[in-house]
CSV table of C-alpha atoms in Angstrom, one decimal:
chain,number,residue,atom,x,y,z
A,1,UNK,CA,-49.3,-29.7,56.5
A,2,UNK,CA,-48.6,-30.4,53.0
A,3,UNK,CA,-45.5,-29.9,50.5
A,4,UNK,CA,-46.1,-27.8,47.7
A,5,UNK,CA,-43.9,-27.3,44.6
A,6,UNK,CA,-42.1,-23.9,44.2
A,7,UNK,CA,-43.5,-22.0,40.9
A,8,UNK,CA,-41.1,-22.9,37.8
A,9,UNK,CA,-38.7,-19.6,37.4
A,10,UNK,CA,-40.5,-17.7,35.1
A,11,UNK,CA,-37.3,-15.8,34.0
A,12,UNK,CA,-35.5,-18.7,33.3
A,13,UNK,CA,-38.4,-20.1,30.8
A,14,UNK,CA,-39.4,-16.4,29.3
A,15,UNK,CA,-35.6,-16.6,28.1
A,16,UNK,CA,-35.9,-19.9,26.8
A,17,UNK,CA,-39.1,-19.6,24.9
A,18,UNK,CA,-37.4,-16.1,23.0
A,19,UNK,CA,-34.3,-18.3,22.7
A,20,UNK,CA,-36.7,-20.9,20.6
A,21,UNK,CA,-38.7,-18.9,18.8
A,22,UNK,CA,-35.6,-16.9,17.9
A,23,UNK,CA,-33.4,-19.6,16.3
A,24,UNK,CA,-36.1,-22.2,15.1
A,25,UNK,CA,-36.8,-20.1,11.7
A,26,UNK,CA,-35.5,-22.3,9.1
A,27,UNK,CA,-35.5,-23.0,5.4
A,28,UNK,CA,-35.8,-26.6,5.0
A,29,UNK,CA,-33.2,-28.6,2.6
A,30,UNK,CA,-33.2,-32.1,1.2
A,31,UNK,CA,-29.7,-34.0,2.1
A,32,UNK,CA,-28.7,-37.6,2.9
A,33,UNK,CA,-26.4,-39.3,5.6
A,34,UNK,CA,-25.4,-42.1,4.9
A,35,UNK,CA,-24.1,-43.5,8.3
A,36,UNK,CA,-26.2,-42.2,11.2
A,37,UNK,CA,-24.5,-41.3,14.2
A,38,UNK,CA,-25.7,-40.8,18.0
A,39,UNK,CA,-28.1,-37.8,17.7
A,40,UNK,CA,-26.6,-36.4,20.9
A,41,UNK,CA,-23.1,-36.1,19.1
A,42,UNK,CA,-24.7,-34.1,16.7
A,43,UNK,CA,-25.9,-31.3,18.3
A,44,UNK,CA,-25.1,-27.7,17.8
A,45,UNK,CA,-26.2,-25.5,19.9
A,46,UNK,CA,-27.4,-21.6,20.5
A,47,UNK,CA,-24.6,-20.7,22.6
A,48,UNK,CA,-27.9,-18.3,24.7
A,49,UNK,CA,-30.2,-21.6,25.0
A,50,UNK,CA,-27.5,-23.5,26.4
A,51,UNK,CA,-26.8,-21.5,28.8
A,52,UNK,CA,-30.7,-20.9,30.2
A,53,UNK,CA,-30.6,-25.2,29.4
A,54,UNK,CA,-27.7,-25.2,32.1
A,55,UNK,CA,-29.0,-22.9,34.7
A,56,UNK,CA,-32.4,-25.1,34.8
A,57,UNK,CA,-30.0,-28.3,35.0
A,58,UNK,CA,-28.0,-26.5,37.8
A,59,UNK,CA,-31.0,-25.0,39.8
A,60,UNK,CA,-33.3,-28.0,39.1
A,61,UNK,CA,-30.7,-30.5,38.7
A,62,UNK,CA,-32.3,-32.1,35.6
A,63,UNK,CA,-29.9,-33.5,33.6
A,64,UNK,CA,-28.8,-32.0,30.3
A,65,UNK,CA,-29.5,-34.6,28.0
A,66,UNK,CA,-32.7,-35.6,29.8
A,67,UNK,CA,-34.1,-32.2,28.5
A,68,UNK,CA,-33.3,-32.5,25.3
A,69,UNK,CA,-34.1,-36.2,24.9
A,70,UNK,CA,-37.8,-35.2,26.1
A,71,UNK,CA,-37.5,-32.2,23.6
A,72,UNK,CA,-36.9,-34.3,20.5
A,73,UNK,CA,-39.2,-37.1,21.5
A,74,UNK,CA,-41.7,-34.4,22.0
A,75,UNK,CA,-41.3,-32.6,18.7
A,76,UNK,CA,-42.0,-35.6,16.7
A,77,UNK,CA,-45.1,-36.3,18.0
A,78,UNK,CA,-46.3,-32.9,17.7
A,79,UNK,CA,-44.5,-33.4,14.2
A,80,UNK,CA,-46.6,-36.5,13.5
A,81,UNK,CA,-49.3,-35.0,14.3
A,82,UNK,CA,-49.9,-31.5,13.1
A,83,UNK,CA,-48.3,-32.8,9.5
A,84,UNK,CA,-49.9,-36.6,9.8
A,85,UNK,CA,-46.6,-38.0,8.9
A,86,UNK,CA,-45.9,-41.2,8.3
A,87,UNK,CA,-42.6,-43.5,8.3
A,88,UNK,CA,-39.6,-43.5,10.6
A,89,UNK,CA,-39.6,-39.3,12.0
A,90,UNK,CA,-37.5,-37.8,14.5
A,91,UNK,CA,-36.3,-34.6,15.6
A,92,UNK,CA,-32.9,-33.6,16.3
A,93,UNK,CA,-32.4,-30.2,17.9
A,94,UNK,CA,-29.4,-28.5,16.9
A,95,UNK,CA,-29.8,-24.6,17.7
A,96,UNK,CA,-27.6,-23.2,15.1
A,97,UNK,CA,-28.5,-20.6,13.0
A,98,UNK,CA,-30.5,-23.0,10.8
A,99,UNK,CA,-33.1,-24.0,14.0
A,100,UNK,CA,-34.0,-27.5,14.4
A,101,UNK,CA,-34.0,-30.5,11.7
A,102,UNK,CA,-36.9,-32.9,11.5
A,103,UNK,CA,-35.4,-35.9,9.3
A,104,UNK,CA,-37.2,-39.3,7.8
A,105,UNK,CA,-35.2,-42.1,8.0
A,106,UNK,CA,-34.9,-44.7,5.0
A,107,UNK,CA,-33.6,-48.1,3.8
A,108,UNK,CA,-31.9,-47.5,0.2
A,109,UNK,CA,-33.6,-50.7,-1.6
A,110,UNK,CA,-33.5,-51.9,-5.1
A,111,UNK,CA,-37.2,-52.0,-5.4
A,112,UNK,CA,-39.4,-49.9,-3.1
A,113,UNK,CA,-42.6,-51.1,-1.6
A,114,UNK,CA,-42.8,-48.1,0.8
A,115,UNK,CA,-42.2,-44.9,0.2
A,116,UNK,CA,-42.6,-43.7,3.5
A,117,UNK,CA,-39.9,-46.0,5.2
A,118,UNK,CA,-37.6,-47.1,1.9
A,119,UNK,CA,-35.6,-44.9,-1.1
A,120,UNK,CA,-34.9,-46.4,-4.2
A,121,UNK,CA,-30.9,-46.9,-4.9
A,122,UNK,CA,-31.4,-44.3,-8.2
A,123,UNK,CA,-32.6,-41.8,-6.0
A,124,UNK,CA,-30.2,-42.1,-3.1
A,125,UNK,CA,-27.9,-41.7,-5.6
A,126,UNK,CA,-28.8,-38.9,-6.7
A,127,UNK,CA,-27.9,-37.6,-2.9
A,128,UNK,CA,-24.8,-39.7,-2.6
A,129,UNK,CA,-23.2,-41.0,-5.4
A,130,UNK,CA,-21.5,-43.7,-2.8
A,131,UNK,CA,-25.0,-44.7,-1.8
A,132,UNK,CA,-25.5,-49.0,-1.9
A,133,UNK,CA,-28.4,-51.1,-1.0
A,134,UNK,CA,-29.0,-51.4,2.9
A,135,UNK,CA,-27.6,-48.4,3.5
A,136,UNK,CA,-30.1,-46.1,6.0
A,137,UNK,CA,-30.4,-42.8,4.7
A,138,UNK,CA,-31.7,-39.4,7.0
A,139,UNK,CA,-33.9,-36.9,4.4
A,140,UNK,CA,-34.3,-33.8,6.0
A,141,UNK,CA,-38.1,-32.6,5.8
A,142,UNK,CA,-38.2,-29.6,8.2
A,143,UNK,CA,-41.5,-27.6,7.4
A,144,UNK,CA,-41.0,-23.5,7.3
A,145,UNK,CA,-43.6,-23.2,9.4
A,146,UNK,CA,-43.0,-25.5,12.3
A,147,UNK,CA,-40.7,-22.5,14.2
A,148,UNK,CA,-43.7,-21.5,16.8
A,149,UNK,CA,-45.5,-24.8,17.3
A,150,UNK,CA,-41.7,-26.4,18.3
A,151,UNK,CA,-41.1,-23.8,20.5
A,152,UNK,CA,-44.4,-23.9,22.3
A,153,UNK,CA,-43.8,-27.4,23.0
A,154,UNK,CA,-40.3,-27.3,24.0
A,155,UNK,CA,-41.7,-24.9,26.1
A,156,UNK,CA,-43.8,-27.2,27.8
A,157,UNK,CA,-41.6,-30.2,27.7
A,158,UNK,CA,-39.6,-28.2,30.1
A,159,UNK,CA,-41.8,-26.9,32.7
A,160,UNK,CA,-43.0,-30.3,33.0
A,161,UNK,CA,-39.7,-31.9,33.4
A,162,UNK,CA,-38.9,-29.3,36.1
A,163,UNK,CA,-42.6,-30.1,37.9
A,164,UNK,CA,-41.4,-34.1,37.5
A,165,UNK,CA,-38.1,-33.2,39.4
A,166,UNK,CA,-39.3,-31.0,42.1
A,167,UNK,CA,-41.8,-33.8,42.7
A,168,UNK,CA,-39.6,-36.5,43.0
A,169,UNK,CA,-37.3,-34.1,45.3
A,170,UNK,CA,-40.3,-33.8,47.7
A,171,UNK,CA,-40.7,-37.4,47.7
A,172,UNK,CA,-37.3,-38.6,48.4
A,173,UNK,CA,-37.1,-35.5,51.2
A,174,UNK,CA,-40.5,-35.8,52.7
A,175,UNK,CA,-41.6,-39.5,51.8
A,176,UNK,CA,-40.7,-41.0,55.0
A,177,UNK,CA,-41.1,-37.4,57.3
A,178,UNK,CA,-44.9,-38.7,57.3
A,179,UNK,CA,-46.2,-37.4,61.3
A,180,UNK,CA,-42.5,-36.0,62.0
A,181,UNK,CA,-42.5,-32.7,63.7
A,182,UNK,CA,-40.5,-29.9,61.5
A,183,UNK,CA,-40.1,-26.3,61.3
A,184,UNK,CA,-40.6,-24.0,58.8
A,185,UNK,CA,-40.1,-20.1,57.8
A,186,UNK,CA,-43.5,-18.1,57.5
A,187,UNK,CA,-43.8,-16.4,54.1
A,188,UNK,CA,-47.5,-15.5,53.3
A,189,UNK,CA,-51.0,-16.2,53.9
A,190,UNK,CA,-53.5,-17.3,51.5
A,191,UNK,CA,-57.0,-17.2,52.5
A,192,UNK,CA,-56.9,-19.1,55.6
A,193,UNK,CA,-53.6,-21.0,55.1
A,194,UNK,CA,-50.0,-20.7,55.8
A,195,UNK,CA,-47.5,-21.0,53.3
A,196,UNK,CA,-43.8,-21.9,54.8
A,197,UNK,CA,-40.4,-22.9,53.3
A,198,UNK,CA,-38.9,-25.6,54.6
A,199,UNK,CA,-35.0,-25.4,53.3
A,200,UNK,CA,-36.2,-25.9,48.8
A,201,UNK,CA,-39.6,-25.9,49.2
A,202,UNK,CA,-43.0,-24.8,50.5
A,203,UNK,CA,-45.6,-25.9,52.3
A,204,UNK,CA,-49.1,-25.5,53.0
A,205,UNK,CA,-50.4,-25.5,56.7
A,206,UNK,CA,-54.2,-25.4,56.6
A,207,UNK,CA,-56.0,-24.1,59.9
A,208,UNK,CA,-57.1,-26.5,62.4
């Protein structure tokens, strides 16, 4: 017998996908912070994708901040990549009405060597008057047309965060079971094998 996954909720993630592609339509601006904070702090979410967020932590018990941490990691690579961006990128998803920021972060220097990593004091201070060498500036550089490739990854992120937790569940329940008689509910055939639920999951018995 072996212990299959159960299919990722396909309501859940429908809901979550319109949620994305919904809110991440932005117009992109040019600011400067001048003290960067814990991105988690500074987070503001869709009220609707926190909720479908919270129902996958409840029903998959993924963490909250797990998701989004793999969300933002995600998005700058796929960032990196489609734009072939250079420097210090990241992603910080915020879900209100302005969708989610891609920023560059840079070291305000007297002389600049590289653009892609340092900002010259004149310009900072044309941001932030109160800007001073050393200081590490965020510029926002959110594309208008990054809406549908974030959401598609997000997307993904997800389902494979919830396949990574249901796997580790079967482990931790079923690592040591190994030869242990059980018993299980009959649900369907397939071909010439049983599927059965055993309590969270399914399993496949195979004919003998």
């Amino acid at each position: 017998m072996r212990v299959l996954q159960r299919s990722v909720r396909h309501g859940i993630l429908t809901m979550l996908y319109g949620c994305m592609l919904k809110e991440w339509v932005c117009t992109p601006t040019l600011f400067i912070v001048k003290r960067i904070k814990n991105r988690s702090e500074r987070r503001v979410m869709n009220q609707e994708f926190l909720e479908a967020l919270h129902q996958i932590e409840k029903e998959k018990e993924i963490p909250l901040e797990v998701l989004l941490t793999a969300i933002e990691s995600a998005l700058e690579s796929a960032y990196k990549k489609t734009y072939a961006a250079t420097g210090d990128i990241h992603v910080r998803v915020t879900f209100a009405k302005s969708g989610f920021k891609v920023f560059c972060q840079k070291q305000v220097v007297e002389h600049v060597e590289n653009p892609h990593t340092q900002i010259s004091l004149e310009d900072a201070r044309r941001l932030d008057e109160d800007a001073v060498i050393g200081d590490v500036v965020e510029i926002e550089v959110t594309p208008e047309n990054f809406g549908r490739i974030a959401a598609q990854t997000a997307k993904q992120v997800v389902i494979q965060k919830i396949r990574e937790a249901e796997r580790q569940k079967i482990a931790e329940e079923y690592g040591d079971r190994v030869g242990e008689v059980v018993t299980g509910i009959v649900q369907r055939r397939e071909q010439r094998n049983v599927i059965l639920t055993l309590g969270r999951v399914e399993a496949l018995l195979p004919p003998t």
